[in-house]
PDB file of C-alpha atoms in Angstrom:
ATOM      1  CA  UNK A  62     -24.875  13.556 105.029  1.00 43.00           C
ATOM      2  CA  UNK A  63     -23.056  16.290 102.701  1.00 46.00           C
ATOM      3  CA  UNK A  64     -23.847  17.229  99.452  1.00 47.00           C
ATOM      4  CA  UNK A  65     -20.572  15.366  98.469  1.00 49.00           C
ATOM      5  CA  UNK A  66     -22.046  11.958  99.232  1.00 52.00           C
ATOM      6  CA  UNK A  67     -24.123  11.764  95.698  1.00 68.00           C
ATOM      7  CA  UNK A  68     -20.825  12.321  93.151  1.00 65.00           C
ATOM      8  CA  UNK A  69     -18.881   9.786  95.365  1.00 71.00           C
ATOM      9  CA  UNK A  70     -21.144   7.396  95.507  1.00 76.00           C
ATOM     10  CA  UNK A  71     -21.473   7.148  92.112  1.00 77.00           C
ATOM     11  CA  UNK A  72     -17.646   6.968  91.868  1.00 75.00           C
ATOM     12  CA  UNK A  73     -17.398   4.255  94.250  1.00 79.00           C
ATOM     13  CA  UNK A  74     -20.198   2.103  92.057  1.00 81.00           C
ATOM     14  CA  UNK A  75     -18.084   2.824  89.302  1.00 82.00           C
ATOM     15  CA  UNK A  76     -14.687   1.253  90.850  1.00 82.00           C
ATOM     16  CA  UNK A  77     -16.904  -1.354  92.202  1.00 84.00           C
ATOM     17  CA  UNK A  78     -18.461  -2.380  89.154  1.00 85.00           C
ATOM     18  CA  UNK A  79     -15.067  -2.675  87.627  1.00 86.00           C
ATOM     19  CA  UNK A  80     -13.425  -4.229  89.874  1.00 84.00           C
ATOM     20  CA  UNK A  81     -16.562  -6.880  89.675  1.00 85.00           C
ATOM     21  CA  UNK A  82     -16.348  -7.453  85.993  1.00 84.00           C
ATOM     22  CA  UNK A  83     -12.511  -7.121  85.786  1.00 82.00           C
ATOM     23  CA  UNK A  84     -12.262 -10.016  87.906  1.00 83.00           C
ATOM     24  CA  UNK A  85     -14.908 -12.285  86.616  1.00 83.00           C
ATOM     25  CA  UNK A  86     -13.594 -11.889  82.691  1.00 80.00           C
ATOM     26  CA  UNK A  87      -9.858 -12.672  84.204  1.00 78.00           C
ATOM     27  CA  UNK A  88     -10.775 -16.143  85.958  1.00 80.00           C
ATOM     28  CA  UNK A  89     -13.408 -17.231  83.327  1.00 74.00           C
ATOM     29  CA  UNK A  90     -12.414 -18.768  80.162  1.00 69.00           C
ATOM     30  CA  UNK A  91     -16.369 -19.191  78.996  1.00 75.00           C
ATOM     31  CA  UNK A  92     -16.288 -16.721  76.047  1.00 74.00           C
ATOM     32  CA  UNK A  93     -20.309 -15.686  76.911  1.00 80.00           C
ATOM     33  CA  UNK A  94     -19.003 -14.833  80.112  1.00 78.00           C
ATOM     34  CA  UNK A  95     -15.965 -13.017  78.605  1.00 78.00           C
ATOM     35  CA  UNK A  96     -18.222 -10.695  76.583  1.00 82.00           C
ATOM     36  CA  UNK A  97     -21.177  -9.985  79.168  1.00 85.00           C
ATOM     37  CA  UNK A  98     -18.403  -8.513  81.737  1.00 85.00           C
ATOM     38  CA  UNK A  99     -16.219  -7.396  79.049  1.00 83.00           C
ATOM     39  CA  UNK A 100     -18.673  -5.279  77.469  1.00 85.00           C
ATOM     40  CA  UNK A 101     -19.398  -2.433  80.978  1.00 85.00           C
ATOM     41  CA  UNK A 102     -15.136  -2.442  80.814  1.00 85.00           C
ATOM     42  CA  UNK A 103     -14.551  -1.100  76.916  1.00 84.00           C
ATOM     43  CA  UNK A 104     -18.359   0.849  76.637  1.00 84.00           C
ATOM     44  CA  UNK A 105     -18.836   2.610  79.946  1.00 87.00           C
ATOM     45  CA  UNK A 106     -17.157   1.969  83.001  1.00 88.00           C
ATOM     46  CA  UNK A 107     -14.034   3.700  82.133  1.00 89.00           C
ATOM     47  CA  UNK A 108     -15.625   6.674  79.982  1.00 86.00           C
ATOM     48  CA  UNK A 109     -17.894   6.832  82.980  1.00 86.00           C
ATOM     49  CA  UNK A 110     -15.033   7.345  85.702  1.00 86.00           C
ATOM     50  CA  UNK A 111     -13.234   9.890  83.627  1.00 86.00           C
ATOM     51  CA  UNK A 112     -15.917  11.989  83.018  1.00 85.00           C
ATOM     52  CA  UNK A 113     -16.813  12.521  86.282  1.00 81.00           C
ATOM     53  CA  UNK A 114     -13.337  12.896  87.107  1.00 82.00           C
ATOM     54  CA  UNK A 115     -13.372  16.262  85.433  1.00 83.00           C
ATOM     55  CA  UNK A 116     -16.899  17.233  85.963  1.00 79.00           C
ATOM     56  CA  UNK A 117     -18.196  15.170  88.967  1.00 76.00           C
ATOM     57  CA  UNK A 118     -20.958  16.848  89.667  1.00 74.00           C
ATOM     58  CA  UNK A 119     -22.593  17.197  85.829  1.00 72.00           C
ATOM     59  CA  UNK A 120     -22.297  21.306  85.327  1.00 72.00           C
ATOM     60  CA  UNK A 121     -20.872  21.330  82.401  1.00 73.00           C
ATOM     61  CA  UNK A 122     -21.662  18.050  80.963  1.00 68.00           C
ATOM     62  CA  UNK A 123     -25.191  17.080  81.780  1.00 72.00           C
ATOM     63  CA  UNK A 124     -28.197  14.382  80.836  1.00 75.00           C
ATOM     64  CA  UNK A 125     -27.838  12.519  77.855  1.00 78.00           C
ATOM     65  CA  UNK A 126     -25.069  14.271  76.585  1.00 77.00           C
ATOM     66  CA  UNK A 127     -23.263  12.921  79.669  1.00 80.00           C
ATOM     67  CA  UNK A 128     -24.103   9.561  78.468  1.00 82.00           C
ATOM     68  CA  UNK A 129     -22.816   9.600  75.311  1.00 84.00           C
ATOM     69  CA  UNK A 130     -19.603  11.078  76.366  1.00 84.00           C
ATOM     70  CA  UNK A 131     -19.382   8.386  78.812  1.00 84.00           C
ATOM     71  CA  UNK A 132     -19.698   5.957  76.081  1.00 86.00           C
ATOM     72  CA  UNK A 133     -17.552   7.630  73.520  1.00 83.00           C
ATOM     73  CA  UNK A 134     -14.571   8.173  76.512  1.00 84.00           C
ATOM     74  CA  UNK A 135     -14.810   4.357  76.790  1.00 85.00           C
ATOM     75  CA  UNK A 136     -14.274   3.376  73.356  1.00 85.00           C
ATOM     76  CA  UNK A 137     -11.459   6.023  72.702  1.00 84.00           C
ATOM     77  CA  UNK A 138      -9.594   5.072  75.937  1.00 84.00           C
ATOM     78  CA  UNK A 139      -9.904   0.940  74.582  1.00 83.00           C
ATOM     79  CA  UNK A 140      -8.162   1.642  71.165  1.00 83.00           C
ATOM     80  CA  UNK A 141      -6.042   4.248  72.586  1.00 82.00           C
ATOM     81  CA  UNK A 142      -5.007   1.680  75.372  1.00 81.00           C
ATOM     82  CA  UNK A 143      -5.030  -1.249  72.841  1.00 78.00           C
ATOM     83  CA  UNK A 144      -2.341   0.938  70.902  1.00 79.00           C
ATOM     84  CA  UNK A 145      -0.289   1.419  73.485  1.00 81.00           C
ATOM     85  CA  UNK A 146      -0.296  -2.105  74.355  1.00 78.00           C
ATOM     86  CA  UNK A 147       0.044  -3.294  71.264  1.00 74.00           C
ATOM     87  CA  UNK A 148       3.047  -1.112  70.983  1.00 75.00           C
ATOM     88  CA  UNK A 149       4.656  -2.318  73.915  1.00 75.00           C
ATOM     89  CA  UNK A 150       4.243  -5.857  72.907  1.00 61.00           C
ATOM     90  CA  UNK A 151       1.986  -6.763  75.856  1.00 68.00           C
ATOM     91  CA  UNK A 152      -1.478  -6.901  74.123  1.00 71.00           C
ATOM     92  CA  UNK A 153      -3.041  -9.507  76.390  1.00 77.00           C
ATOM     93  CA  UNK A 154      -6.267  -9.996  78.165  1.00 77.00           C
ATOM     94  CA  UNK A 155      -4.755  -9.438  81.569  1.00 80.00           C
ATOM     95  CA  UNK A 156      -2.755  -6.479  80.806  1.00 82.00           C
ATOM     96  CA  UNK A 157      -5.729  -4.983  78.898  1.00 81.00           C
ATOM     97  CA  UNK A 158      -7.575  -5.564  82.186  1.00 84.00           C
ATOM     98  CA  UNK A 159      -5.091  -4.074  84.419  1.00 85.00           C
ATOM     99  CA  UNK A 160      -4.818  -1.043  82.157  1.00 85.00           C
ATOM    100  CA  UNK A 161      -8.792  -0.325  82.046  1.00 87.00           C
ATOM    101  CA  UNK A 162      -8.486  -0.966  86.433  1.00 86.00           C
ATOM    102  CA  UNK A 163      -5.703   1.365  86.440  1.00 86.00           C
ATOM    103  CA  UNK A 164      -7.779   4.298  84.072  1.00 86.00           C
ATOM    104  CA  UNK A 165     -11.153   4.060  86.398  1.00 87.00           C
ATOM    105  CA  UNK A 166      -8.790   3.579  90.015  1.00 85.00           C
ATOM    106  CA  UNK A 167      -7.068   7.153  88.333  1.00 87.00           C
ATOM    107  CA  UNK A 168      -9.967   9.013  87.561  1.00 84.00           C
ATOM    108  CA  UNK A 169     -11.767   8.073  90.908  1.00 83.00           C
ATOM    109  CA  UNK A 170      -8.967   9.361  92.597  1.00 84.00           C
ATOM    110  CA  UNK A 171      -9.270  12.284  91.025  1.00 82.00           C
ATOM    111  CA  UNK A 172     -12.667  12.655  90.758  1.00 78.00           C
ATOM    112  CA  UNK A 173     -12.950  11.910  94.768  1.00 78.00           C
ATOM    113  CA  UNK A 174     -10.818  14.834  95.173  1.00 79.00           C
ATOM    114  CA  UNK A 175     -12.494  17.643  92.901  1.00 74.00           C
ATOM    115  CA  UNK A 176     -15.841  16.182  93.949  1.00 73.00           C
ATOM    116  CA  UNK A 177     -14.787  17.826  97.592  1.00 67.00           C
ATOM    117  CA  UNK A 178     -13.118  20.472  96.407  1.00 63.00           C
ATOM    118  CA  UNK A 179     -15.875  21.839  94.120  1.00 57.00           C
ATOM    119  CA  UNK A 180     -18.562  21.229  96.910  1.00 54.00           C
ATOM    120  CA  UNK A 181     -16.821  23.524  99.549  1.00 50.00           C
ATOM    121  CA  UNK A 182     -15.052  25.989  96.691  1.00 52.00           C
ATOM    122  CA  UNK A 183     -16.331  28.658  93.950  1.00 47.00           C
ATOM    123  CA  UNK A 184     -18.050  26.008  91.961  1.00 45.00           C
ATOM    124  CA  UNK A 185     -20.689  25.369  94.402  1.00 48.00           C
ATOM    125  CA  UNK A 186     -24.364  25.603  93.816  1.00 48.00           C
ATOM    126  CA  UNK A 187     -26.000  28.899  94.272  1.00 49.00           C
ATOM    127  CA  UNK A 188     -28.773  29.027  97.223  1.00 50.00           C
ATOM    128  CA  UNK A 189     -31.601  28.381  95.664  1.00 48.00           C
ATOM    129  CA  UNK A 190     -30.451  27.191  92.694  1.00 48.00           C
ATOM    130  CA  UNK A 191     -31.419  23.411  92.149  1.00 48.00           C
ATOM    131  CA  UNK A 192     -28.406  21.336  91.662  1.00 47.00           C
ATOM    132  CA  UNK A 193     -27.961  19.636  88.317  1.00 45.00           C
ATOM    133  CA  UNK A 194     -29.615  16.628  87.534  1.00 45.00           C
ATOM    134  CA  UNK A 195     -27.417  13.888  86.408  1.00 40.00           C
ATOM    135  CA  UNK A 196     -29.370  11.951  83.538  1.00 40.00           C
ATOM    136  CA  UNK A 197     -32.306  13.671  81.890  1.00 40.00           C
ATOM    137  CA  UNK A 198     -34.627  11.595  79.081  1.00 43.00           C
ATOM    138  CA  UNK A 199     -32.733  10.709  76.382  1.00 45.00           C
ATOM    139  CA  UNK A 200     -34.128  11.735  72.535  1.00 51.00           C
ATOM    140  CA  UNK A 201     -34.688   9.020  69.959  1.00 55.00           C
ATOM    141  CA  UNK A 202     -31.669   9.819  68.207  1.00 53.00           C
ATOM    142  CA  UNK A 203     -29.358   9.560  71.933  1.00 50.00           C
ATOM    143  CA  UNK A 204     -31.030   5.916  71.785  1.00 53.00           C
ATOM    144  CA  UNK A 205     -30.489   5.297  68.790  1.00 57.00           C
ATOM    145  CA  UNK A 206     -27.111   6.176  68.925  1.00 52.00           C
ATOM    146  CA  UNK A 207     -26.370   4.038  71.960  1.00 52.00           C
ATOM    147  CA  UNK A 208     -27.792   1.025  70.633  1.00 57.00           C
ATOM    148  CA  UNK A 209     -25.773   1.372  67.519  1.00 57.00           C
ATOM    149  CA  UNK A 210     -22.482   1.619  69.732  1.00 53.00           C
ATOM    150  CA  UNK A 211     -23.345  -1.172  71.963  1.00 55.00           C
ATOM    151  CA  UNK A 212     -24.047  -3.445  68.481  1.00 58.00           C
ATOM    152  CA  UNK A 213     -20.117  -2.164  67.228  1.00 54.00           C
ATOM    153  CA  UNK A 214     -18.536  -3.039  70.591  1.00 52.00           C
ATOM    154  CA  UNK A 215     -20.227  -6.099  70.733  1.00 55.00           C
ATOM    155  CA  UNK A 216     -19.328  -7.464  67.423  1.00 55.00           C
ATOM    156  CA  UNK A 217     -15.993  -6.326  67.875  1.00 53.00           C
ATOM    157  CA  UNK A 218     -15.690  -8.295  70.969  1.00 53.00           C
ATOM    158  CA  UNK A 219     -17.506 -11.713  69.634  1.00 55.00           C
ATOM    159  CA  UNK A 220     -14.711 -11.323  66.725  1.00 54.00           C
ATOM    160  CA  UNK A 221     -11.795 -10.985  68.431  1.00 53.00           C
ATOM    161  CA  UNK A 222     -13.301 -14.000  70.391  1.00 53.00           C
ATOM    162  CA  UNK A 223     -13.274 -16.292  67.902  1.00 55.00           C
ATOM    163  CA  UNK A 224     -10.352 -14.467  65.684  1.00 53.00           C
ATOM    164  CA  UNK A 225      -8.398 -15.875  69.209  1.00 54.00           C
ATOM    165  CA  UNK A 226     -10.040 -19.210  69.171  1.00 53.00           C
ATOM    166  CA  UNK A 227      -9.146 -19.500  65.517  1.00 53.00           C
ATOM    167  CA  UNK A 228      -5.631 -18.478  65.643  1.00 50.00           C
ATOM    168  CA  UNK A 229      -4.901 -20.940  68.456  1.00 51.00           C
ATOM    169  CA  UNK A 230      -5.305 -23.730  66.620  1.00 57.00           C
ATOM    170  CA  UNK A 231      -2.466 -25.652  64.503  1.00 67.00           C
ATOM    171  CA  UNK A 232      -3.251 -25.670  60.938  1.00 79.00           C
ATOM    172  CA  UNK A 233      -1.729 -28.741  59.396  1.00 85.00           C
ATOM    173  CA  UNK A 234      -2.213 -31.912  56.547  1.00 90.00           C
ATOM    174  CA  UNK A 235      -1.769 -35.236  58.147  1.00 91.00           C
ATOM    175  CA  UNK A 236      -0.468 -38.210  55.590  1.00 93.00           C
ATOM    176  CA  UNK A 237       0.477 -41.749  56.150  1.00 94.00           C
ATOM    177  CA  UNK A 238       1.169 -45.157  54.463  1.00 93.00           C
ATOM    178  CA  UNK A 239       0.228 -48.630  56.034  1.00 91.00           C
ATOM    179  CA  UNK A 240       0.821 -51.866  54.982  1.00 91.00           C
ATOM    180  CA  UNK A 241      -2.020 -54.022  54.343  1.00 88.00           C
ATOM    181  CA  UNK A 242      -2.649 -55.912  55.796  1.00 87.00           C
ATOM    182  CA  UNK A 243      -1.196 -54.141  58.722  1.00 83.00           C
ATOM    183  CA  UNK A 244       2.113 -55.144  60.363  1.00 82.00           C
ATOM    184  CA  UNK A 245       3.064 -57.025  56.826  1.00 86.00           C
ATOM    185  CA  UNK A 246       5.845 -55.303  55.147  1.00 81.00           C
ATOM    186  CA  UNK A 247       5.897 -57.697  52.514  1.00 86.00           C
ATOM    187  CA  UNK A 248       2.435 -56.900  52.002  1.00 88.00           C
ATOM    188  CA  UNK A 249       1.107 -56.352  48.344  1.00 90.00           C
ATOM    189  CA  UNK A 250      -0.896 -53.424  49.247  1.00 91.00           C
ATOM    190  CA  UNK A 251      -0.683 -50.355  51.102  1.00 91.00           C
ATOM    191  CA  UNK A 252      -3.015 -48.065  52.589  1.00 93.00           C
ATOM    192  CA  UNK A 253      -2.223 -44.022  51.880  1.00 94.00           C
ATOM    193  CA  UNK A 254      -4.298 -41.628  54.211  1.00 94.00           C
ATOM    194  CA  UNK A 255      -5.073 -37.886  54.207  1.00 95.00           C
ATOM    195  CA  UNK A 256      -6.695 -35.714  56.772  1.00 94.00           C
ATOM    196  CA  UNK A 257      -7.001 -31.933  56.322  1.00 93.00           C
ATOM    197  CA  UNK A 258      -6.475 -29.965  59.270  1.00 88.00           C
ATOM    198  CA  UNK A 259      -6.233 -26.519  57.660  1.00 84.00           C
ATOM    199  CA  UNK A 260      -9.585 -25.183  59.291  1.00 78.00           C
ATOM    200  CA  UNK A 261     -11.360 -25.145  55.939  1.00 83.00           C
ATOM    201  CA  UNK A 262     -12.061 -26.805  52.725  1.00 90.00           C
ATOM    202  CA  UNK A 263      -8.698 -27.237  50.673  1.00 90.00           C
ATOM    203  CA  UNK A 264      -7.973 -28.743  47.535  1.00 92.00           C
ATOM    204  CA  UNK A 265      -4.868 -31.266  48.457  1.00 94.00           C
ATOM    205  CA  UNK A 266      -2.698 -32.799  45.217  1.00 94.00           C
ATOM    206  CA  UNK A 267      -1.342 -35.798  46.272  1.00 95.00           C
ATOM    207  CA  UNK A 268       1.660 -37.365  44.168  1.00 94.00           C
ATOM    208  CA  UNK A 269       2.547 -41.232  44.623  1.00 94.00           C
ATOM    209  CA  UNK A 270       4.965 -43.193  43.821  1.00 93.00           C
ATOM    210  CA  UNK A 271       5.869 -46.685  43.824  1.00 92.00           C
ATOM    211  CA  UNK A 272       9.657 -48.123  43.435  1.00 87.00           C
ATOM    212  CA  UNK A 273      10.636 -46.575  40.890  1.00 84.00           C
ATOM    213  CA  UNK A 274       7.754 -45.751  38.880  1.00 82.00           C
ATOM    214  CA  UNK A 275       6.833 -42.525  37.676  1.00 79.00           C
ATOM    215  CA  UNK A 276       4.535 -40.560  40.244  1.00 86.00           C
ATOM    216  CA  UNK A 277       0.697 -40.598  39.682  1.00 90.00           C
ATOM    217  CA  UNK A 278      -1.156 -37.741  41.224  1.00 91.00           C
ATOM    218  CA  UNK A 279      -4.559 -37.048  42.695  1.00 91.00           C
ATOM    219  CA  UNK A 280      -6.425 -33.786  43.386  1.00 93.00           C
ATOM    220  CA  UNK A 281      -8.694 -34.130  46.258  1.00 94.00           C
ATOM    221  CA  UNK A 282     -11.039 -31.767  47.988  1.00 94.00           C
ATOM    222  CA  UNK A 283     -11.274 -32.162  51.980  1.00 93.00           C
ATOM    223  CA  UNK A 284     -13.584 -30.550  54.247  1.00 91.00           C
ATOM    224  CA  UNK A 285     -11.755 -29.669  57.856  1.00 88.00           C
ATOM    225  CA  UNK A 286     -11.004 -32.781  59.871  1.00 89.00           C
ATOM    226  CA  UNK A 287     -12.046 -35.070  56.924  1.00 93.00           C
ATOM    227  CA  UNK A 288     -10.104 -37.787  55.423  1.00 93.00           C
ATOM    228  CA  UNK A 289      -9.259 -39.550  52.296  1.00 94.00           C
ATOM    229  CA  UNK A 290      -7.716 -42.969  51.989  1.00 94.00           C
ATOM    230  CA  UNK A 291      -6.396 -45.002  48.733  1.00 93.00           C
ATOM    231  CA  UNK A 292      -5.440 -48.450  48.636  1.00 93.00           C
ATOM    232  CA  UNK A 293      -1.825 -48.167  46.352  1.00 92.00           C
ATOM    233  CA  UNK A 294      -0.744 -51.899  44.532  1.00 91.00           C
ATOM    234  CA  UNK A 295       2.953 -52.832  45.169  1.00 91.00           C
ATOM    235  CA  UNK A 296       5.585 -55.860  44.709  1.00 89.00           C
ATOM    236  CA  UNK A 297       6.169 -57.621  47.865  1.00 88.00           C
ATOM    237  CA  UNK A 298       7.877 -55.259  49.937  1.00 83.00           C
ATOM    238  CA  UNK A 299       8.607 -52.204  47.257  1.00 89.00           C
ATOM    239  CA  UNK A 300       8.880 -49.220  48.498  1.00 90.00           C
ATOM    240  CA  UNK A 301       5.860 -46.224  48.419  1.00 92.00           C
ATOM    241  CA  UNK A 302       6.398 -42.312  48.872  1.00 93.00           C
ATOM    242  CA  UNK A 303       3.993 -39.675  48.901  1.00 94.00           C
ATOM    243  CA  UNK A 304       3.580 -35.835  49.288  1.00 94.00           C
ATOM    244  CA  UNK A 305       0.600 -33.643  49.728  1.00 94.00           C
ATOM    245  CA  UNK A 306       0.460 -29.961  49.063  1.00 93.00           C
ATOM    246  CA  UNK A 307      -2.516 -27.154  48.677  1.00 90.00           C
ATOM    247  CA  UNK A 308      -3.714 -26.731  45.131  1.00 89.00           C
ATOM    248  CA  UNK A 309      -3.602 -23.497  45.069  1.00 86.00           C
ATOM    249  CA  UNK A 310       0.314 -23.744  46.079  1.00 86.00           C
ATOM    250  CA  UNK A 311       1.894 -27.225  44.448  1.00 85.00           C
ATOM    251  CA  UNK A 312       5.545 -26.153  45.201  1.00 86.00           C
ATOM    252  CA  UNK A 313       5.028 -25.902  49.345  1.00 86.00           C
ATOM    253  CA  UNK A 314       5.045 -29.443  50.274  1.00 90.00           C
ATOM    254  CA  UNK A 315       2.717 -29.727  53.556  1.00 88.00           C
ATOM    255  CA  UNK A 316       3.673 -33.687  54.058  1.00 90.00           C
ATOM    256  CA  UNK A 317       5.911 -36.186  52.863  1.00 92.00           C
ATOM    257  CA  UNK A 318       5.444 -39.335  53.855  1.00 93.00           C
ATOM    258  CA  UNK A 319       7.115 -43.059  52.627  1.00 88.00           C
ATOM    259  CA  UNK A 320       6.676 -46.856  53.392  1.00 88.00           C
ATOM    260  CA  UNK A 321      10.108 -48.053  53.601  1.00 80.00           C
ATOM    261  CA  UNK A 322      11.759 -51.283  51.654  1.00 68.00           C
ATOM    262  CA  UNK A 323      12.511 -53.583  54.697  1.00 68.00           C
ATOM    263  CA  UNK A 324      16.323 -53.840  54.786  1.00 62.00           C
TER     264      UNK A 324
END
């Protein structure tokens, strides 16, 4: 076994380990799931690969400094990727994984290569010279500072989880007016409903109006997916109109709704 076995082995755990995670955050849709494998792809696994693509066998970098380099490679190539993406108009979870597959499957190419090159060239260990070790105890501070940048990637990734949940739901007011009792158009009595759907607690005004009346208006506060209802009096068969709109913006009319006069 050559002395070029360690630095590739290592690579090949890297690739592996991507590959591994890469795959399980593309075919799961559990967002716990999502963030445990997402996390090794945007904090390590890529700052990992291309550090060792330019010094794979820890001369220059070494111990904890290699660490945090690691880290600090992954996070730069993320946002720098995310950019680019973003740019390009393809800022999705499966280009975003394809991108961080194609960074690591780069630098292990490379990596494979000057890992060889370096073991039988100028840049190989003296005799008797011990070769350098690869991770050394970390200081309080190294800690300290890699628990603080696993707590920033982490948030960062539970908020863009449910910043996506959030944004892929319809936001909407839903209104309606029902004889009563039901199916009677003749009926003396309707039924006016309200649901908010906005995602939060709004403040609806809701303006009514019967024949041709002047309108009579209501201010109600909704929580998100609760409902209001008021029973409106009518002449046999007169007709009923109403529209709802946010407090906070009267003149945008979120639903219009009307109980016709039967012809």
């Amino acid at each position: 076994m050559t002395a070029v076995t360690t630095p590739r082995r290592f690579i090949s755990l890297v690739v592996v380990l991507t590959a591994l995670c890469a795959t399980l955050a593309a075919v799961s849709s559990v967002g716990a799931v999502d963030i445990i494998f997402g996390l090794p792809l945007a904090l390590f696994l890529p700052g990992a690969a291309l550090v060792w693509a330019i010094d794979p066998w820890g001369r220059q970098v070494k111990g904890a400094e290699r660490i945090m380099w690691s880290f600090g490679s992954s996070i730069g190539i993320v946002i720098l990727g995310g950019l680019l993406l973003n740019l390009t108009g393809g800022l999705t979870r499966p280009h975003w994984l394809i991108l961080i597959s194609a960074v690591v499957a780069l630098c292990a190419v490379v990596g494979w290569v000057r890992s060889g090159t370096q073991a039988a060239g100028e840049d190989r260990t003296p005799e008797g010279e011990e070769p350098a070790r690869w991770v050394t105890s970390l200081s309080l501070r190294a800690v300290a500072l890699l628990v603080a940048a696993v707590v920033v990637v982490s948030g960062a990734l539970v908020l863009s989880q449910r910043t996506s949940a959030e944004s892929s739901q319809e936001h909407f007011v839903q209104a309606w007016i029902l004889p009563r009792p039901s199916g009677n158009v003749y009926s003396t009595t309707a039924q006016l409903g309200v649901r908010n759907r906005e995602g939060g607690t709004e403040s609806l005004v809701i303006r009514v109006t019967v024949g041709s009346s002047d309108s009579s208006i209501r201010t109600v506060e909704l929580k998100d997916g609760q409902e209001w209802t008021h029973q409106v009096s009518r002449n046999p068969g007169q007709r009923v109109s109403a529209t709802v709109a946010i407090a906070s913006r009267p003149s945008a009319i979120l639903a219009r709704v009307y109980l016709a006069k039967p012809a």
